[in-house]
């Protein structure tokens, strides 16, 4: 085809595309037709439009008929046209496919190892991916969510502390002060309140007392009820569909009356759609905020700015274009200045927290930190790397076995590109199979994962767009990373050497590469093993270490109503039960994350101390029941109001006093209430091991008692618990009896750590399993390669152990190098993790030794069997052939 | 089995789509110079709507599979970049099919009562 430089030409891309895909018998006429049309159009309407129409025509030609091969009778009709034409793209593809299937069928065990290890790794990655997207999706379904903020409190003294709540008048004050705000909604989340539908049907529900604006700010749509009036009228309530069904079955809930905690009777006026799984606000019953003063009056004490309850929260939606920082600096600081005196205004600061931060801020009770998610992502990445490495390892090793095939193909005219794509097709088939398996595995593992994390993940590609995008990308990445290198190696074989079977390690990809891949795998396994060991040790330490108080055999009961007479009756009734050793009433257990803290003024000092002190209200039995030790002075005397304090050693030190005796008998004003310090307790851990022991005091104040602690004997627990329930239910007929064990509560401090431990255990087992599969494949290959060498050595008198060492020394070298890489990295990562604990274990050499011992053992087990078989083989057999 | 096969063949012959009929007629109309570009141009001119080469070409392929047209390669020209064109002629079966369609249509036209179109039909 001669082309004058100036004649307009049809677009190259379209021509190329058609040339590749048109079936040969149609190629000439169709390209001719298009060219003719193009020339005519150039004359009629100019070259640019003609090019455009050419492209359009080319695209409209795409149809199966275009590449369908002519059937036999058509071939008869056009005998000459197929001669010497280049084959269509799909021809080679189907050939690749056929060859690949034959290959996989021939090497079934090899294919199985590959599919297994790939699917294990990919299943984990799928789960990790859904987990991460699940957490990132939290609170994202609200309209204008970038303008929604929670107002929180910062306490500024020597260090800053955070609280999700605000003083109860703040919401109204903020609403009155601020024109740049669209909506402000106050809400109080009350956990586990008793809702009575009928005397026989009582349920524990989390209730939110909320302003109507709460539902305007957040996207919790109504399915029944009038959105304009719900939550406006007092003594009404909204339920979610799920709860409405639970309460009333299939009856219409609207207009029904329910009792809440004896103090409220509310009428159901609306039903909300069920909460989506990805919201942090899990209350399923809403009552107008104004009703809160009938339910828990102390939470809404008028103009009381000095206490902050973490469940008393305020949300706001700003007007577009308003920045949170300006509100922080102007309006909110003005509120502090207006409602507090000068000192206190510095102490109480209010800030806006973006809604996107609510799920992730650990200071403000966020569920998890984002860095944990990225850590999971990293583990997922490691797993994918191990699987790909495994695949590369096995394939390059196998490549040697295929040298004859490659040689023949090359002699017959295969080009490098064709060989490369052939190998990629094989990889694609294996990976595709593995993806299907992986998806099934992940699907099967999902209920267990959901149970472990107490979440509702779903692996449904139909309603998770990200998953739909992620799966093909994962597939492509795995195909690309694991297929490219072996494919290139294969395609590069020199044909003559390959045919003669004289390929050496040099052509099959440098041995150093395979070594470094094995090192990577070992290093990842060791990293995960060390992580598992450290976390397990620290958690065992946290559970078993002496907290400084008695935590076993301690039953904690809820006290719904703390009238003096009821408490005293209960105490005497409980004490008479067999198996009860001691009874105490208090607001929080010795170790508890829910603890109030306040300021202290000591003795005759003029200024308040600049540290906060935690305060617990408890009766005189507290010390004895929990086995706290009094180091100086004496225990509290029975009382119902604040008269005396006992403090811990940390308080004495924080006050700057040398001896415990120095505080005894002195007056102190704590939370603005005067009392005498009568005793000093030995320090005990009042929170988890994540935080240091706070200055702490205990005082009597019966109106705060909300829990009852009963020390029981474990020998005969059942009747004792039954007795407790009987007495308690008689005392509080409208409430539901529940009890907890203190040690379980303490174990719950480490819930997140336990999850991490469980996960990292699972991941390291999987990584090790994948690594073992790869190692086994590699040894099997090495053994096959070295058959002759072993035969010669044995004939010359080598012992079995000597031959075993031949295999062993190679892997031990690699293992040691891997350890050299993994150990410092693991040390760095794990010491950062341990930094989160104030009381922690030392990162000793023992853990590292144990880790290398475990990996060596696994390596020996994997390598041992196969190499032993090679070493025991009869040399006559291996040398006789050839 | 035998019955079904016969039925299938007749069905195939009988089922002449509207567009197929048009293309077939155009091929007959162009007589000696019937190839895809000519058919595209003739048709789009008469129907006054643009037409893609792909649609026409596929229809012609289908017609050939049904045995309604025969084809041969023509000469190559510079206008086609040196490529040959495929020329089509209507086969005997094709002519019969066209006649059949015409007969059915005529019979229908003749059967329409005069008043059906409001008496406007002359």
PDB file of N, CA and C in Angstrom, chain A residues 640-705:
ATOM      1  N   UNK A 640     -23.388   8.204 105.778  1.00  0.00           N
ATOM      2  CA  UNK A 640     -24.076   8.317 104.496  1.00  0.00           C
ATOM      3  C   UNK A 640     -23.694   9.585 103.767  1.00  0.00           C
ATOM      4  N   UNK A 641     -22.980  10.454 104.448  1.00  0.00           N
ATOM      5  CA  UNK A 641     -22.559  11.688 103.783  1.00  0.00           C
ATOM      6  C   UNK A 641     -21.038  11.790 103.887  1.00  0.00           C
ATOM      7  N   UNK A 642     -20.499  12.771 103.189  1.00  0.00           N
ATOM      8  CA  UNK A 642     -19.040  12.885 103.148  1.00  0.00           C
ATOM      9  C   UNK A 642     -18.526  13.452 104.467  1.00  0.00           C
ATOM     10  N   UNK A 643     -17.760  12.631 105.187  1.00  0.00           N
ATOM     11  CA  UNK A 643     -17.139  13.125 106.415  1.00  0.00           C
ATOM     12  C   UNK A 643     -15.647  12.880 106.372  1.00  0.00           C
ATOM     13  N   UNK A 644     -15.285  11.704 105.912  1.00  0.00           N
ATOM     14  CA  UNK A 644     -13.870  11.301 105.964  1.00  0.00           C
ATOM     15  C   UNK A 644     -13.420  10.844 104.576  1.00  0.00           C
ATOM     16  N   UNK A 645     -12.130  10.961 104.340  1.00  0.00           N
ATOM     17  CA  UNK A 645     -11.548  10.467 103.092  1.00  0.00           C
ATOM     18  C   UNK A 645     -10.449   9.469 103.415  1.00  0.00           C
ATOM     19  N   UNK A 646     -10.285   8.460 102.591  1.00  0.00           N
ATOM     20  CA  UNK A 646      -9.005   7.752 102.598  1.00  0.00           C
ATOM     21  C   UNK A 646      -8.392   7.939 101.204  1.00  0.00           C
ATOM     22  N   UNK A 647      -7.078   8.107 101.150  1.00  0.00           N
ATOM     23  CA  UNK A 647      -6.393   8.399  99.888  1.00  0.00           C
ATOM     24  C   UNK A 647      -5.368   7.310  99.612  1.00  0.00           C
ATOM     25  N   UNK A 648      -4.849   7.277  98.389  1.00  0.00           N
ATOM     26  CA  UNK A 648      -3.804   6.280  98.119  1.00  0.00           C
ATOM     27  C   UNK A 648      -2.413   6.916  98.189  1.00  0.00           C
ATOM     28  N   UNK A 649      -1.400   6.069  98.100  1.00  0.00           N
ATOM     29  CA  UNK A 649      -0.014   6.555  98.241  1.00  0.00           C
ATOM     30  C   UNK A 649       0.329   7.594  97.188  1.00  0.00           C
ATOM     31  N   UNK A 650      -0.188   7.376  95.966  1.00  0.00           N
ATOM     32  CA  UNK A 650       0.126   8.303  94.881  1.00  0.00           C
ATOM     33  C   UNK A 650      -0.323   9.725  95.240  1.00  0.00           C
ATOM     34  N   UNK A 651      -1.481   9.818  95.924  1.00  0.00           N
ATOM     35  CA  UNK A 651      -1.956  11.133  96.337  1.00  0.00           C
ATOM     36  C   UNK A 651      -0.954  11.792  97.278  1.00  0.00           C
ATOM     37  N   UNK A 652      -0.469  10.986  98.245  1.00  0.00           N
ATOM     38  CA  UNK A 652       0.487  11.529  99.215  1.00  0.00           C
ATOM     39  C   UNK A 652       1.708  12.078  98.483  1.00  0.00           C
ATOM     40  N   UNK A 653       2.188  11.275  97.494  1.00  0.00           N
ATOM     41  CA  UNK A 653       3.366  11.728  96.738  1.00  0.00           C
ATOM     42  C   UNK A 653       3.033  12.969  95.935  1.00  0.00           C
ATOM     43  N   UNK A 654       1.820  12.982  95.312  1.00  0.00           N
ATOM     44  CA  UNK A 654       1.450  14.122  94.480  1.00  0.00           C
ATOM     45  C   UNK A 654       1.309  15.385  95.316  1.00  0.00           C
ATOM     46  N   UNK A 655       0.925  15.205  96.583  1.00  0.00           N
ATOM     47  CA  UNK A 655       0.808  16.369  97.461  1.00  0.00           C
ATOM     48  C   UNK A 655       2.181  16.872  97.900  1.00  0.00           C
ATOM     49  N   UNK A 656       3.213  16.094  97.594  1.00  0.00           N
ATOM     50  CA  UNK A 656       4.567  16.509  97.937  1.00  0.00           C
ATOM     51  C   UNK A 656       4.929  16.214  99.383  1.00  0.00           C
ATOM     52  N   UNK A 657       4.276  15.225  99.971  1.00  0.00           N
ATOM     53  CA  UNK A 657       4.569  14.895 101.366  1.00  0.00           C
ATOM     54  C   UNK A 657       5.447  13.659 101.435  1.00  0.00           C
ATOM     55  N   UNK A 658       6.278  13.581 102.427  1.00  0.00           N
ATOM     56  CA  UNK A 658       7.250  12.497 102.510  1.00  0.00           C
ATOM     57  C   UNK A 658       6.629  11.241 103.102  1.00  0.00           C
ATOM     58  N   UNK A 659       5.912  11.369 104.211  1.00  0.00           N
ATOM     59  CA  UNK A 659       5.436  10.182 104.908  1.00  0.00           C
ATOM     60  C   UNK A 659       3.920  10.117 104.859  1.00  0.00           C
ATOM     61  N   UNK A 660       3.392   8.890 104.843  1.00  0.00           N
ATOM     62  CA  UNK A 660       1.954   8.698 104.817  1.00  0.00           C
ATOM     63  C   UNK A 660       1.286   9.328 106.024  1.00  0.00           C
ATOM     64  N   UNK A 661       2.003   9.298 107.153  1.00  0.00           N
ATOM     65  CA  UNK A 661       1.440   9.832 108.391  1.00  0.00           C
ATOM     66  C   UNK A 661       1.078  11.309 108.262  1.00  0.00           C
ATOM     67  N   UNK A 662       1.807  12.008 107.382  1.00  0.00           N
ATOM     68  CA  UNK A 662       1.627  13.463 107.296  1.00  0.00           C
ATOM     69  C   UNK A 662       0.242  13.893 106.866  1.00  0.00           C
ATOM     70  N   UNK A 663      -0.511  13.014 106.173  1.00  0.00           N
ATOM     71  CA  UNK A 663      -1.843  13.444 105.726  1.00  0.00           C
ATOM     72  C   UNK A 663      -2.931  13.085 106.734  1.00  0.00           C
ATOM     73  N   UNK A 664      -2.605  12.148 107.613  1.00  0.00           N
ATOM     74  CA  UNK A 664      -3.642  11.666 108.535  1.00  0.00           C
ATOM     75  C   UNK A 664      -4.119  12.815 109.419  1.00  0.00           C
ATOM     76  N   UNK A 665      -5.439  12.904 109.504  1.00  0.00           N
ATOM     77  CA  UNK A 665      -6.023  13.907 110.393  1.00  0.00           C
ATOM     78  C   UNK A 665      -6.125  15.287 109.784  1.00  0.00           C
ATOM     79  N   UNK A 666      -5.573  15.473 108.576  1.00  0.00           N
ATOM     80  CA  UNK A 666      -5.652  16.791 107.929  1.00  0.00           C
ATOM     81  C   UNK A 666      -6.994  16.925 107.209  1.00  0.00           C
ATOM     82  N   UNK A 667      -7.426  18.151 107.031  1.00  0.00           N
ATOM     83  CA  UNK A 667      -8.653  18.391 106.281  1.00  0.00           C
ATOM     84  C   UNK A 667      -8.347  18.487 104.793  1.00  0.00           C
ATOM     85  N   UNK A 668      -9.300  18.120 103.993  1.00  0.00           N
ATOM     86  CA  UNK A 668      -9.137  18.303 102.554  1.00  0.00           C
ATOM     87  C   UNK A 668     -10.493  18.661 101.976  1.00  0.00           C
ATOM     88  N   UNK A 669     -10.458  19.530 100.947  1.00  0.00           N
ATOM     89  CA  UNK A 669     -11.697  19.877 100.266  1.00  0.00           C
ATOM     90  C   UNK A 669     -11.613  19.291  98.868  1.00  0.00           C
ATOM     91  N   UNK A 670     -12.375  18.233  98.671  1.00  0.00           N
ATOM     92  CA  UNK A 670     -12.317  17.522  97.384  1.00  0.00           C
ATOM     93  C   UNK A 670     -13.665  17.679  96.701  1.00  0.00           C
ATOM     94  N   UNK A 671     -13.650  18.103  95.434  1.00  0.00           N
ATOM     95  CA  UNK A 671     -14.883  18.393  94.697  1.00  0.00           C
ATOM     96  C   UNK A 671     -15.703  19.442  95.467  1.00  0.00           C
ATOM     97  N   UNK A 672     -14.999  20.336  96.186  1.00  0.00           N
ATOM     98  CA  UNK A 672     -15.685  21.392  96.937  1.00  0.00           C
ATOM     99  C   UNK A 672     -16.316  20.918  98.240  1.00  0.00           C
ATOM    100  N   UNK A 673     -16.042  19.677  98.649  1.00  0.00           N
ATOM    101  CA  UNK A 673     -16.676  19.186  99.881  1.00  0.00           C
ATOM    102  C   UNK A 673     -15.604  18.825 100.895  1.00  0.00           C
ATOM    103  N   UNK A 674     -15.760  19.371 102.081  1.00  0.00           N
ATOM    104  CA  UNK A 674     -14.731  19.211 103.114  1.00  0.00           C
ATOM    105  C   UNK A 674     -14.823  17.861 103.814  1.00  0.00           C
ATOM    106  N   UNK A 675     -13.673  17.344 104.209  1.00  0.00           N
ATOM    107  CA  UNK A 675     -13.649  16.118 104.987  1.00  0.00           C
ATOM    108  C   UNK A 675     -12.275  15.923 105.586  1.00  0.00           C
ATOM    109  N   UNK A 676     -12.161  14.935 106.475  1.00  0.00           N
ATOM    110  CA  UNK A 676     -10.874  14.663 107.113  1.00  0.00           C
ATOM    111  C   UNK A 676     -10.265  13.427 106.466  1.00  0.00           C
ATOM    112  N   UNK A 677      -8.965  13.511 106.210  1.00  0.00           N
ATOM    113  CA  UNK A 677      -8.288  12.322 105.688  1.00  0.00           C
ATOM    114  C   UNK A 677      -7.933  11.434 106.861  1.00  0.00           C
ATOM    115  N   UNK A 678      -8.470  10.215 106.854  1.00  0.00           N
ATOM    116  CA  UNK A 678      -8.254   9.363 108.027  1.00  0.00           C
ATOM    117  C   UNK A 678      -7.328   8.192 107.723  1.00  0.00           C
ATOM    118  N   UNK A 679      -7.051   7.919 106.461  1.00  0.00           N
ATOM    119  CA  UNK A 679      -6.219   6.756 106.207  1.00  0.00           C
ATOM    120  C   UNK A 679      -5.531   6.838 104.852  1.00  0.00           C
ATOM    121  N   UNK A 680      -4.454   6.028 104.724  1.00  0.00           N
ATOM    122  CA  UNK A 680      -3.748   5.958 103.449  1.00  0.00           C
ATOM    123  C   UNK A 680      -3.761   4.496 102.995  1.00  0.00           C
ATOM    124  N   UNK A 681      -4.208   4.277 101.717  1.00  0.00           N
ATOM    125  CA  UNK A 681      -4.234   2.911 101.180  1.00  0.00           C
ATOM    126  C   UNK A 681      -2.967   2.645 100.379  1.00  0.00           C
ATOM    127  N   UNK A 682      -2.603   1.363 100.318  1.00  0.00           N
ATOM    128  CA  UNK A 682      -1.542   0.961  99.407  1.00  0.00           C
ATOM    129  C   UNK A 682      -2.075   1.182  97.987  1.00  0.00           C
ATOM    130  N   UNK A 683      -1.173   1.590  97.059  1.00  0.00           N
ATOM    131  CA  UNK A 683      -1.607   1.816  95.676  1.00  0.00           C
ATOM    132  C   UNK A 683      -2.184   0.550  95.060  1.00  0.00           C
ATOM    133  N   UNK A 684      -3.280   0.684  94.332  1.00  0.00           N
ATOM    134  CA  UNK A 684      -3.763  -0.435  93.499  1.00  0.00           C
ATOM    135  C   UNK A 684      -4.048   0.118  92.108  1.00  0.00           C
ATOM    136  N   UNK A 685      -4.093  -0.770  91.134  1.00  0.00           N
ATOM    137  CA  UNK A 685      -4.327  -0.331  89.758  1.00  0.00           C
ATOM    138  C   UNK A 685      -5.788   0.052  89.610  1.00  0.00           C
ATOM    139  N   UNK A 686      -6.053   1.342  89.451  1.00  0.00           N
ATOM    140  CA  UNK A 686      -7.452   1.753  89.360  1.00  0.00           C
ATOM    141  C   UNK A 686      -7.943   1.829  87.925  1.00  0.00           C
ATOM    142  N   UNK A 687      -7.082   1.522  86.965  1.00  0.00           N
ATOM    143  CA  UNK A 687      -7.503   1.421  85.564  1.00  0.00           C
ATOM    144  C   UNK A 687      -6.751   0.267  84.919  1.00  0.00           C
ATOM    145  N   UNK A 688      -6.793   0.178  83.601  1.00  0.00           N
ATOM    146  CA  UNK A 688      -6.053  -0.886  82.942  1.00  0.00           C
ATOM    147  C   UNK A 688      -4.556  -0.585  83.002  1.00  0.00           C
ATOM    148  N   UNK A 689      -3.738  -1.554  82.594  1.00  0.00           N
ATOM    149  CA  UNK A 689      -2.295  -1.357  82.605  1.00  0.00           C
ATOM    150  C   UNK A 689      -1.850  -0.367  81.550  1.00  0.00           C
ATOM    151  N   UNK A 690      -2.790   0.086  80.703  1.00  0.00           N
ATOM    152  CA  UNK A 690      -2.451   1.101  79.713  1.00  0.00           C
ATOM    153  C   UNK A 690      -2.131   2.431  80.385  1.00  0.00           C
ATOM    154  N   UNK A 691      -2.739   2.673  81.550  1.00  0.00           N
ATOM    155  CA  UNK A 691      -2.564   3.985  82.185  1.00  0.00           C
ATOM    156  C   UNK A 691      -1.953   3.837  83.569  1.00  0.00           C
ATOM    157  N   UNK A 692      -1.320   4.909  84.026  1.00  0.00           N
ATOM    158  CA  UNK A 692      -0.658   4.896  85.325  1.00  0.00           C
ATOM    159  C   UNK A 692      -1.701   5.025  86.435  1.00  0.00           C
ATOM    160  N   UNK A 693      -1.280   4.692  87.651  1.00  0.00           N
ATOM    161  CA  UNK A 693      -2.171   4.812  88.804  1.00  0.00           C
ATOM    162  C   UNK A 693      -2.400   6.297  89.094  1.00  0.00           C
ATOM    163  N   UNK A 694      -3.680   6.676  89.237  1.00  0.00           N
ATOM    164  CA  UNK A 694      -4.011   8.078  89.509  1.00  0.00           C
ATOM    165  C   UNK A 694      -3.998   8.340  91.016  1.00  0.00           C
ATOM    166  N   UNK A 695      -3.852   9.619  91.405  1.00  0.00           N
ATOM    167  CA  UNK A 695      -4.197   9.986  92.786  1.00  0.00           C
ATOM    168  C   UNK A 695      -5.670   9.664  92.977  1.00  0.00           C
ATOM    169  N   UNK A 696      -6.024   9.115  94.114  1.00  0.00           N
ATOM    170  CA  UNK A 696      -7.357   8.585  94.272  1.00  0.00           C
ATOM    171  C   UNK A 696      -7.809   8.716  95.720  1.00  0.00           C
ATOM    172  N   UNK A 697      -9.093   8.981  95.909  1.00  0.00           N
ATOM    173  CA  UNK A 697      -9.609   8.984  97.270  1.00  0.00           C
ATOM    174  C   UNK A 697     -10.947   8.280  97.311  1.00  0.00           C
ATOM    175  N   UNK A 698     -11.284   7.764  98.480  1.00  0.00           N
ATOM    176  CA  UNK A 698     -12.561   7.088  98.660  1.00  0.00           C
ATOM    177  C   UNK A 698     -13.290   7.794  99.803  1.00  0.00           C
ATOM    178  N   UNK A 699     -14.583   7.988  99.612  1.00  0.00           N
ATOM    179  CA  UNK A 699     -15.353   8.607 100.686  1.00  0.00           C
ATOM    180  C   UNK A 699     -16.748   8.012 100.721  1.00  0.00           C
ATOM    181  N   UNK A 700     -17.437   8.233 101.829  1.00  0.00           N
ATOM    182  CA  UNK A 700     -18.795   7.701 101.947  1.00  0.00           C
ATOM    183  C   UNK A 700     -19.765   8.712 101.369  1.00  0.00           C
ATOM    184  N   UNK A 701     -20.678   8.259 100.539  1.00  0.00           N
ATOM    185  CA  UNK A 701     -21.747   9.141 100.047  1.00  0.00           C
ATOM    186  C   UNK A 701     -22.826   8.245  99.453  1.00  0.00           C
ATOM    187  N   UNK A 702     -23.817   7.926 100.252  1.00  0.00           N
ATOM    188  CA  UNK A 702     -24.720   6.835  99.867  1.00  0.00           C
ATOM    189  C   UNK A 702     -25.561   7.192  98.648  1.00  0.00           C
ATOM    190  N   UNK A 703     -25.783   8.464  98.373  1.00  0.00           N
ATOM    191  CA  UNK A 703     -26.643   8.754  97.227  1.00  0.00           C
ATOM    192  C   UNK A 703     -25.950   8.466  95.893  1.00  0.00           C
ATOM    193  N   UNK A 704     -24.660   8.225  95.908  1.00  0.00           N
ATOM    194  CA  UNK A 704     -23.952   7.877  94.676  1.00  0.00           C
ATOM    195  C   UNK A 704     -23.849   6.375  94.446  1.00  0.00           C
ATOM    196  N   UNK A 705     -24.200   5.571  95.459  1.00  0.00           N
ATOM    197  CA  UNK A 705     -23.967   4.132  95.315  1.00  0.00           C
ATOM    198  C   UNK A 705     -24.839   3.580  94.200  1.00  0.00           C
TER     199      UNK A 705
END
